[in-house]
Amino acid sequence: MKKFLYGIAGAVCVICMILIYPIGIIRTSVESHNGADGRISVGPLSAEAYTEQYFVPQFSYLQKMSIAVTYDVIQDENAVVFFTIKDSTGEEVFSTSLTASEFNSSSFYEFPVGISLKKGEQYSWTVTVESSASEQISLLATLPDVITPVENSVLYYNGEFTSSAAVVDYVYGTLPGKSHILTYYSFFVTIFLLAVMVIRHLPGKNSCLI
């Protein structure tokens, strides 16, 4: 029985350590976003007309992203906004959709992305709209002279180059530093040793109560 408990305690300790690193269940958020001024709209968007922003991630794990669209009124309550991230080969690495009415015009909408990317390589993300009406929904972008995240490179509308960049907020998740990882590991090892001491002092099967 004690050997079984030792095994359980050891397995829990190892799993906790692996969750810290390399899986990275605990991450520190690093944010990279646009300034608030000098905004314009790029669109309108449809199933055929789309925006495509190329970007180069500065860290290897993208936790969240926020984009903003602008409109006066949604004509079709079932209109859908599609958001897709692709790697340099054009392979889709993330995709989601939501009704256009879930966006507040000219305000950030946050997508919980949660994917690993290759730091320093080029990726792109696209936004399209599917609707039964002629929606005037556009992506919010910046004027050429407005500060934009270092990640952003070029923005295309319907395949044509624009001199703007998307209004966007990239939120990365970075792993703890080596000193923090060692601190976490030391904590779990200490808990494991305490568990071993407790198990060792448990009564054996031949013990009896008087």
PDB file of C-alpha atoms in Angstrom:
ATOM      1  CA  MET A   1       0.000   0.000   0.000  1.00  0.00           C
ATOM      2  CA  LYS A   2       2.784   2.421   0.915  1.00  0.00           C
ATOM      3  CA  LYS A   3       4.614   1.724  -2.349  1.00  0.00           C
ATOM      4  CA  PHE A   4       1.438   2.566  -4.228  1.00  0.00           C
ATOM      5  CA  LEU A   5       1.102   5.866  -2.341  1.00  0.00           C
ATOM      6  CA  TYR A   6       4.776   6.669  -2.998  1.00  0.00           C
ATOM      7  CA  GLY A   7       4.137   6.099  -6.692  1.00  0.00           C
ATOM      8  CA  ILE A   8       1.070   8.359  -6.683  1.00  0.00           C
ATOM      9  CA  ALA A   9       2.952  11.137  -4.868  1.00  0.00           C
ATOM     10  CA  GLY A  10       5.894  10.870  -7.275  1.00  0.00           C
ATOM     11  CA  ALA A  11       3.639  10.879 -10.335  1.00  0.00           C
ATOM     12  CA  VAL A  12       1.750  13.963  -9.108  1.00  0.00           C
ATOM     13  CA  CYS A  13       5.048  15.740  -8.464  1.00  0.00           C
ATOM     14  CA  VAL A  14       6.393  14.956 -11.962  1.00  0.00           C
ATOM     15  CA  ILE A  15       3.104  15.949 -13.643  1.00  0.00           C
ATOM     16  CA  CYS A  16       3.053  19.280 -11.816  1.00  0.00           C
ATOM     17  CA  MET A  17       6.642  19.972 -12.871  1.00  0.00           C
ATOM     18  CA  ILE A  18       5.872  19.138 -16.517  1.00  0.00           C
ATOM     19  CA  LEU A  19       2.809  21.423 -16.432  1.00  0.00           C
ATOM     20  CA  ILE A  20       5.058  24.284 -15.343  1.00  0.00           C
ATOM     21  CA  TYR A  21       7.684  23.504 -17.997  1.00  0.00           C
ATOM     22  CA  PRO A  22       7.620  22.697 -20.859  1.00  0.00           C
ATOM     23  CA  ILE A  23       3.787  22.794 -21.145  1.00  0.00           C
ATOM     24  CA  GLY A  24       3.639  26.198 -19.485  1.00  0.00           C
ATOM     25  CA  ILE A  25       0.364  26.195 -17.547  1.00  0.00           C
ATOM     26  CA  ILE A  26       1.596  29.371 -15.828  1.00  0.00           C
ATOM     27  CA  ARG A  27       2.449  32.172 -18.242  1.00  0.00           C
ATOM     28  CA  THR A  28       3.069  35.898 -17.998  1.00  0.00           C
ATOM     29  CA  SER A  29       1.052  38.070 -20.370  1.00  0.00           C
ATOM     30  CA  VAL A  30       2.915  40.446 -22.704  1.00  0.00           C
ATOM     31  CA  GLU A  31       0.763  42.908 -24.665  1.00  0.00           C
ATOM     32  CA  SER A  32       1.471  44.686 -27.944  1.00  0.00           C
ATOM     33  CA  HIS A  33      -1.163  47.057 -29.308  1.00  0.00           C
ATOM     34  CA  ASN A  34      -1.975  50.123 -31.398  1.00  0.00           C
ATOM     35  CA  GLY A  35      -2.282  53.693 -30.335  1.00  0.00           C
ATOM     36  CA  ALA A  36      -5.782  55.100 -29.985  1.00  0.00           C
ATOM     37  CA  ASP A  37      -5.668  57.921 -32.557  1.00  0.00           C
ATOM     38  CA  GLY A  38      -5.743  58.198 -36.338  1.00  0.00           C
ATOM     39  CA  ARG A  39      -8.188  55.426 -37.146  1.00  0.00           C
ATOM     40  CA  ILE A  40      -9.777  54.732 -40.525  1.00  0.00           C
ATOM     41  CA  SER A  41     -11.947  51.903 -41.857  1.00  0.00           C
ATOM     42  CA  VAL A  42     -10.882  49.388 -44.509  1.00  0.00           C
ATOM     43  CA  GLY A  43     -13.761  47.720 -46.285  1.00  0.00           C
ATOM     44  CA  PRO A  44     -16.554  46.963 -46.668  1.00  0.00           C
ATOM     45  CA  LEU A  45     -16.052  43.278 -45.942  1.00  0.00           C
ATOM     46  CA  SER A  46     -17.905  40.387 -47.532  1.00  0.00           C
ATOM     47  CA  ALA A  47     -17.307  36.746 -48.465  1.00  0.00           C
ATOM     48  CA  GLU A  48     -15.350  37.956 -51.515  1.00  0.00           C
ATOM     49  CA  ALA A  49     -13.803  41.167 -50.153  1.00  0.00           C
ATOM     50  CA  TYR A  50     -11.533  40.534 -47.182  1.00  0.00           C
ATOM     51  CA  THR A  51      -8.736  42.111 -45.178  1.00  0.00           C
ATOM     52  CA  GLU A  52      -5.452  40.307 -44.637  1.00  0.00           C
ATOM     53  CA  GLN A  53      -2.911  41.559 -42.102  1.00  0.00           C
ATOM     54  CA  TYR A  54       0.587  40.073 -42.206  1.00  0.00           C
ATOM     55  CA  PHE A  55       2.399  39.949 -38.881  1.00  0.00           C
ATOM     56  CA  VAL A  56       5.531  38.527 -37.268  1.00  0.00           C
ATOM     57  CA  PRO A  57       4.973  37.221 -33.703  1.00  0.00           C
ATOM     58  CA  GLN A  58       7.489  38.417 -31.135  1.00  0.00           C
ATOM     59  CA  PHE A  59       6.927  35.453 -28.811  1.00  0.00           C
ATOM     60  CA  SER A  60       6.098  31.799 -29.382  1.00  0.00           C
ATOM     61  CA  TYR A  61       2.684  31.580 -27.716  1.00  0.00           C
ATOM     62  CA  LEU A  62      -0.252  33.778 -28.695  1.00  0.00           C
ATOM     63  CA  GLN A  63      -2.775  33.822 -25.865  1.00  0.00           C
ATOM     64  CA  LYS A  64      -5.307  36.317 -27.182  1.00  0.00           C
ATOM     65  CA  MET A  65      -5.923  38.772 -29.980  1.00  0.00           C
ATOM     66  CA  SER A  66      -8.282  41.718 -30.213  1.00  0.00           C
ATOM     67  CA  ILE A  67      -9.464  43.361 -33.426  1.00  0.00           C
ATOM     68  CA  ALA A  68     -12.036  46.074 -34.120  1.00  0.00           C
ATOM     69  CA  VAL A  69     -14.614  46.484 -36.860  1.00  0.00           C
ATOM     70  CA  THR A  70     -16.763  49.490 -37.605  1.00  0.00           C
ATOM     71  CA  TYR A  71     -20.306  49.840 -38.932  1.00  0.00           C
ATOM     72  CA  ASP A  72     -23.383  52.054 -38.646  1.00  0.00           C
ATOM     73  CA  VAL A  73     -26.022  49.345 -38.479  1.00  0.00           C
ATOM     74  CA  ILE A  74     -26.176  45.564 -38.953  1.00  0.00           C
ATOM     75  CA  GLN A  75     -28.803  44.822 -41.597  1.00  0.00           C
ATOM     76  CA  ASP A  76     -28.769  41.030 -41.292  1.00  0.00           C
ATOM     77  CA  GLU A  77     -28.892  39.841 -37.667  1.00  0.00           C
ATOM     78  CA  ASN A  78     -27.387  36.531 -38.821  1.00  0.00           C
ATOM     79  CA  ALA A  79     -24.366  38.152 -40.482  1.00  0.00           C
ATOM     80  CA  VAL A  80     -21.198  36.290 -39.486  1.00  0.00           C
ATOM     81  CA  VAL A  81     -17.640  37.553 -39.079  1.00  0.00           C
ATOM     82  CA  PHE A  82     -14.925  34.960 -39.808  1.00  0.00           C
ATOM     83  CA  PHE A  83     -11.431  35.331 -38.332  1.00  0.00           C
ATOM     84  CA  THR A  84      -8.571  33.071 -39.483  1.00  0.00           C
ATOM     85  CA  ILE A  85      -4.824  32.891 -38.795  1.00  0.00           C
ATOM     86  CA  LYS A  86      -2.512  31.210 -41.337  1.00  0.00           C
ATOM     87  CA  ASP A  87       1.184  30.403 -41.334  1.00  0.00           C
ATOM     88  CA  SER A  88       3.669  31.318 -44.071  1.00  0.00           C
ATOM     89  CA  THR A  89       2.641  28.287 -46.161  1.00  0.00           C
ATOM     90  CA  GLY A  90      -1.014  29.310 -46.085  1.00  0.00           C
ATOM     91  CA  GLU A  91      -1.986  26.554 -43.672  1.00  0.00           C
ATOM     92  CA  GLU A  92      -4.759  27.500 -41.250  1.00  0.00           C
ATOM     93  CA  VAL A  93      -3.590  27.430 -37.623  1.00  0.00           C
ATOM     94  CA  PHE A  94      -6.592  29.086 -35.988  1.00  0.00           C
ATOM     95  CA  SER A  95     -10.127  29.902 -37.035  1.00  0.00           C
ATOM     96  CA  THR A  96     -13.260  31.168 -35.325  1.00  0.00           C
ATOM     97  CA  SER A  97     -16.486  32.938 -36.196  1.00  0.00           C
ATOM     98  CA  LEU A  98     -19.189  34.936 -34.463  1.00  0.00           C
ATOM     99  CA  THR A  99     -22.213  36.977 -35.391  1.00  0.00           C
ATOM    100  CA  ALA A 100     -21.460  40.540 -36.421  1.00  0.00           C
ATOM    101  CA  SER A 101     -23.833  41.865 -33.770  1.00  0.00           C
ATOM    102  CA  GLU A 102     -21.438  40.537 -31.091  1.00  0.00           C
ATOM    103  CA  PHE A 103     -18.986  43.251 -32.141  1.00  0.00           C
ATOM    104  CA  ASN A 104     -19.441  46.729 -30.745  1.00  0.00           C
ATOM    105  CA  SER A 105     -18.601  49.154 -33.530  1.00  0.00           C
ATOM    106  CA  SER A 106     -15.099  50.665 -33.224  1.00  0.00           C
ATOM    107  CA  SER A 107     -14.362  48.677 -30.064  1.00  0.00           C
ATOM    108  CA  PHE A 108     -11.944  45.812 -29.492  1.00  0.00           C
ATOM    109  CA  TYR A 109     -13.283  42.260 -29.567  1.00  0.00           C
ATOM    110  CA  GLU A 110     -11.018  39.686 -27.923  1.00  0.00           C
ATOM    111  CA  PHE A 111     -10.467  36.206 -29.342  1.00  0.00           C
ATOM    112  CA  PRO A 112      -9.060  33.553 -26.972  1.00  0.00           C
ATOM    113  CA  VAL A 113      -6.494  32.157 -29.432  1.00  0.00           C
ATOM    114  CA  GLY A 114      -4.156  29.982 -27.335  1.00  0.00           C
ATOM    115  CA  ILE A 115      -1.798  28.636 -30.019  1.00  0.00           C
ATOM    116  CA  SER A 116       1.947  28.158 -30.369  1.00  0.00           C
ATOM    117  CA  LEU A 117       3.629  30.100 -33.174  1.00  0.00           C
ATOM    118  CA  LYS A 118       7.173  30.280 -34.488  1.00  0.00           C
ATOM    119  CA  LYS A 119       8.716  33.476 -33.185  1.00  0.00           C
ATOM    120  CA  GLY A 120      10.095  35.660 -35.964  1.00  0.00           C
ATOM    121  CA  GLU A 121       8.281  33.899 -38.823  1.00  0.00           C
ATOM    122  CA  GLN A 122       5.591  35.591 -40.883  1.00  0.00           C
ATOM    123  CA  TYR A 123       1.921  34.790 -40.368  1.00  0.00           C
ATOM    124  CA  SER A 124      -1.279  36.432 -41.569  1.00  0.00           C
ATOM    125  CA  TRP A 125      -4.808  36.816 -40.320  1.00  0.00           C
ATOM    126  CA  THR A 126      -7.915  37.501 -42.376  1.00  0.00           C
ATOM    127  CA  VAL A 127     -11.368  38.867 -41.643  1.00  0.00           C
ATOM    128  CA  THR A 128     -14.378  38.204 -43.882  1.00  0.00           C
ATOM    129  CA  VAL A 129     -18.119  38.713 -43.485  1.00  0.00           C
ATOM    130  CA  GLU A 130     -20.959  36.529 -44.714  1.00  0.00           C
ATOM    131  CA  SER A 131     -24.393  38.135 -44.863  1.00  0.00           C
ATOM    132  CA  SER A 132     -27.594  38.000 -46.867  1.00  0.00           C
ATOM    133  CA  ALA A 133     -27.553  41.818 -47.013  1.00  0.00           C
ATOM    134  CA  SER A 134     -25.079  44.378 -48.316  1.00  0.00           C
ATOM    135  CA  GLU A 135     -23.373  45.088 -45.005  1.00  0.00           C
ATOM    136  CA  GLN A 136     -21.097  48.082 -44.564  1.00  0.00           C
ATOM    137  CA  ILE A 137     -18.832  46.369 -42.025  1.00  0.00           C
ATOM    138  CA  SER A 138     -15.157  47.345 -42.199  1.00  0.00           C
ATOM    139  CA  LEU A 139     -11.978  46.548 -40.339  1.00  0.00           C
ATOM    140  CA  LEU A 140     -10.645  49.364 -38.209  1.00  0.00           C
ATOM    141  CA  ALA A 141      -7.116  50.353 -39.259  1.00  0.00           C
ATOM    142  CA  THR A 142      -4.648  53.145 -38.621  1.00  0.00           C
ATOM    143  CA  LEU A 143      -3.377  56.000 -40.704  1.00  0.00           C
ATOM    144  CA  PRO A 144       0.147  55.404 -42.092  1.00  0.00           C
ATOM    145  CA  ASP A 145       1.832  57.684 -39.544  1.00  0.00           C
ATOM    146  CA  VAL A 146       0.145  56.192 -36.457  1.00  0.00           C
ATOM    147  CA  ILE A 147       2.074  53.860 -34.149  1.00  0.00           C
ATOM    148  CA  THR A 148       1.253  50.212 -34.785  1.00  0.00           C
ATOM    149  CA  PRO A 149       2.540  47.014 -33.133  1.00  0.00           C
ATOM    150  CA  VAL A 150       5.996  45.969 -34.289  1.00  0.00           C
ATOM    151  CA  GLU A 151       4.391  42.665 -35.353  1.00  0.00           C
ATOM    152  CA  ASN A 152       2.347  44.258 -38.127  1.00  0.00           C
ATOM    153  CA  SER A 153       3.856  44.417 -41.597  1.00  0.00           C
ATOM    154  CA  VAL A 154       1.461  44.987 -44.500  1.00  0.00           C
ATOM    155  CA  LEU A 155      -2.326  45.097 -44.675  1.00  0.00           C
ATOM    156  CA  TYR A 156      -4.198  44.028 -47.792  1.00  0.00           C
ATOM    157  CA  TYR A 157      -7.814  44.681 -48.699  1.00  0.00           C
ATOM    158  CA  ASN A 158      -9.268  42.238 -51.201  1.00  0.00           C
ATOM    159  CA  GLY A 159      -5.741  41.333 -52.296  1.00  0.00           C
ATOM    160  CA  GLU A 160      -4.620  44.938 -52.803  1.00  0.00           C
ATOM    161  CA  PHE A 161      -1.905  46.583 -50.724  1.00  0.00           C
ATOM    162  CA  THR A 162      -2.891  49.375 -48.338  1.00  0.00           C
ATOM    163  CA  SER A 163      -0.590  51.759 -46.512  1.00  0.00           C
ATOM    164  CA  SER A 164      -2.448  51.199 -43.242  1.00  0.00           C
ATOM    165  CA  ALA A 165      -2.162  48.604 -40.488  1.00  0.00           C
ATOM    166  CA  ALA A 166      -4.948  46.914 -38.586  1.00  0.00           C
ATOM    167  CA  VAL A 167      -5.978  48.194 -35.189  1.00  0.00           C
ATOM    168  CA  VAL A 168      -5.097  45.115 -33.172  1.00  0.00           C
ATOM    169  CA  ASP A 169      -3.979  43.948 -29.755  1.00  0.00           C
ATOM    170  CA  TYR A 170      -1.657  40.931 -29.544  1.00  0.00           C
ATOM    171  CA  VAL A 171      -1.383  39.278 -26.114  1.00  0.00           C
ATOM    172  CA  TYR A 172       1.368  36.699 -25.721  1.00  0.00           C
ATOM    173  CA  GLY A 173       2.026  34.237 -22.932  1.00  0.00           C
ATOM    174  CA  THR A 174       5.665  33.847 -21.888  1.00  0.00           C
ATOM    175  CA  LEU A 175       7.056  31.006 -19.801  1.00  0.00           C
ATOM    176  CA  PRO A 176       8.551  31.740 -16.366  1.00  0.00           C
ATOM    177  CA  GLY A 177      12.277  32.453 -16.231  1.00  0.00           C
ATOM    178  CA  LYS A 178      14.754  29.793 -15.111  1.00  0.00           C
ATOM    179  CA  SER A 179      14.853  31.085 -11.546  1.00  0.00           C
ATOM    180  CA  HIS A 180      11.060  30.958 -11.288  1.00  0.00           C
ATOM    181  CA  ILE A 181      10.947  27.463 -12.784  1.00  0.00           C
ATOM    182  CA  LEU A 182      13.501  26.280 -10.217  1.00  0.00           C
ATOM    183  CA  THR A 183      11.411  27.857  -7.466  1.00  0.00           C
ATOM    184  CA  TYR A 184       8.300  26.005  -8.631  1.00  0.00           C
ATOM    185  CA  TYR A 185      10.242  22.753  -8.980  1.00  0.00           C
ATOM    186  CA  SER A 186      11.685  23.149  -5.478  1.00  0.00           C
ATOM    187  CA  PHE A 187       8.195  23.702  -4.106  1.00  0.00           C
ATOM    188  CA  PHE A 188       6.829  20.518  -5.697  1.00  0.00           C
ATOM    189  CA  VAL A 189       9.841  18.469  -4.587  1.00  0.00           C
ATOM    190  CA  THR A 190       9.371  19.762  -1.032  1.00  0.00           C
ATOM    191  CA  ILE A 191       5.692  18.780  -1.101  1.00  0.00           C
ATOM    192  CA  PHE A 192       6.698  15.353  -2.434  1.00  0.00           C
ATOM    193  CA  LEU A 193       9.207  14.838   0.395  1.00  0.00           C
ATOM    194  CA  LEU A 194       6.617  15.887   2.979  1.00  0.00           C
ATOM    195  CA  ALA A 195       4.175  13.416   1.433  1.00  0.00           C
ATOM    196  CA  VAL A 196       6.820  10.672   1.684  1.00  0.00           C
ATOM    197  CA  MET A 197       7.325  11.437   5.384  1.00  0.00           C
ATOM    198  CA  VAL A 198       3.581  11.285   6.022  1.00  0.00           C
ATOM    199  CA  ILE A 199       3.205   8.021   4.097  1.00  0.00           C
ATOM    200  CA  ARG A 200       6.169   6.486   5.940  1.00  0.00           C
ATOM    201  CA  HIS A 201       4.464   7.079   9.262  1.00  0.00           C
ATOM    202  CA  LEU A 202       1.153   5.597   8.205  1.00  0.00           C
ATOM    203  CA  PRO A 203       0.261   2.383  10.081  1.00  0.00           C
ATOM    204  CA  GLY A 204       1.092  -0.788   8.171  1.00  0.00           C
ATOM    205  CA  LYS A 205      -1.331  -3.610   7.459  1.00  0.00           C
ATOM    206  CA  ASN A 206      -0.067  -5.483  10.538  1.00  0.00           C
ATOM    207  CA  SER A 207      -0.702  -2.554  12.871  1.00  0.00           C
ATOM    208  CA  CYS A 208      -3.640  -2.716  15.202  1.00  0.00           C
ATOM    209  CA  LEU A 209      -5.539  -0.205  17.308  1.00  0.00           C
ATOM    210  CA  ILE A 210      -5.621  -0.654  21.055  1.00  0.00           C
TER     211      ILE A 210
END
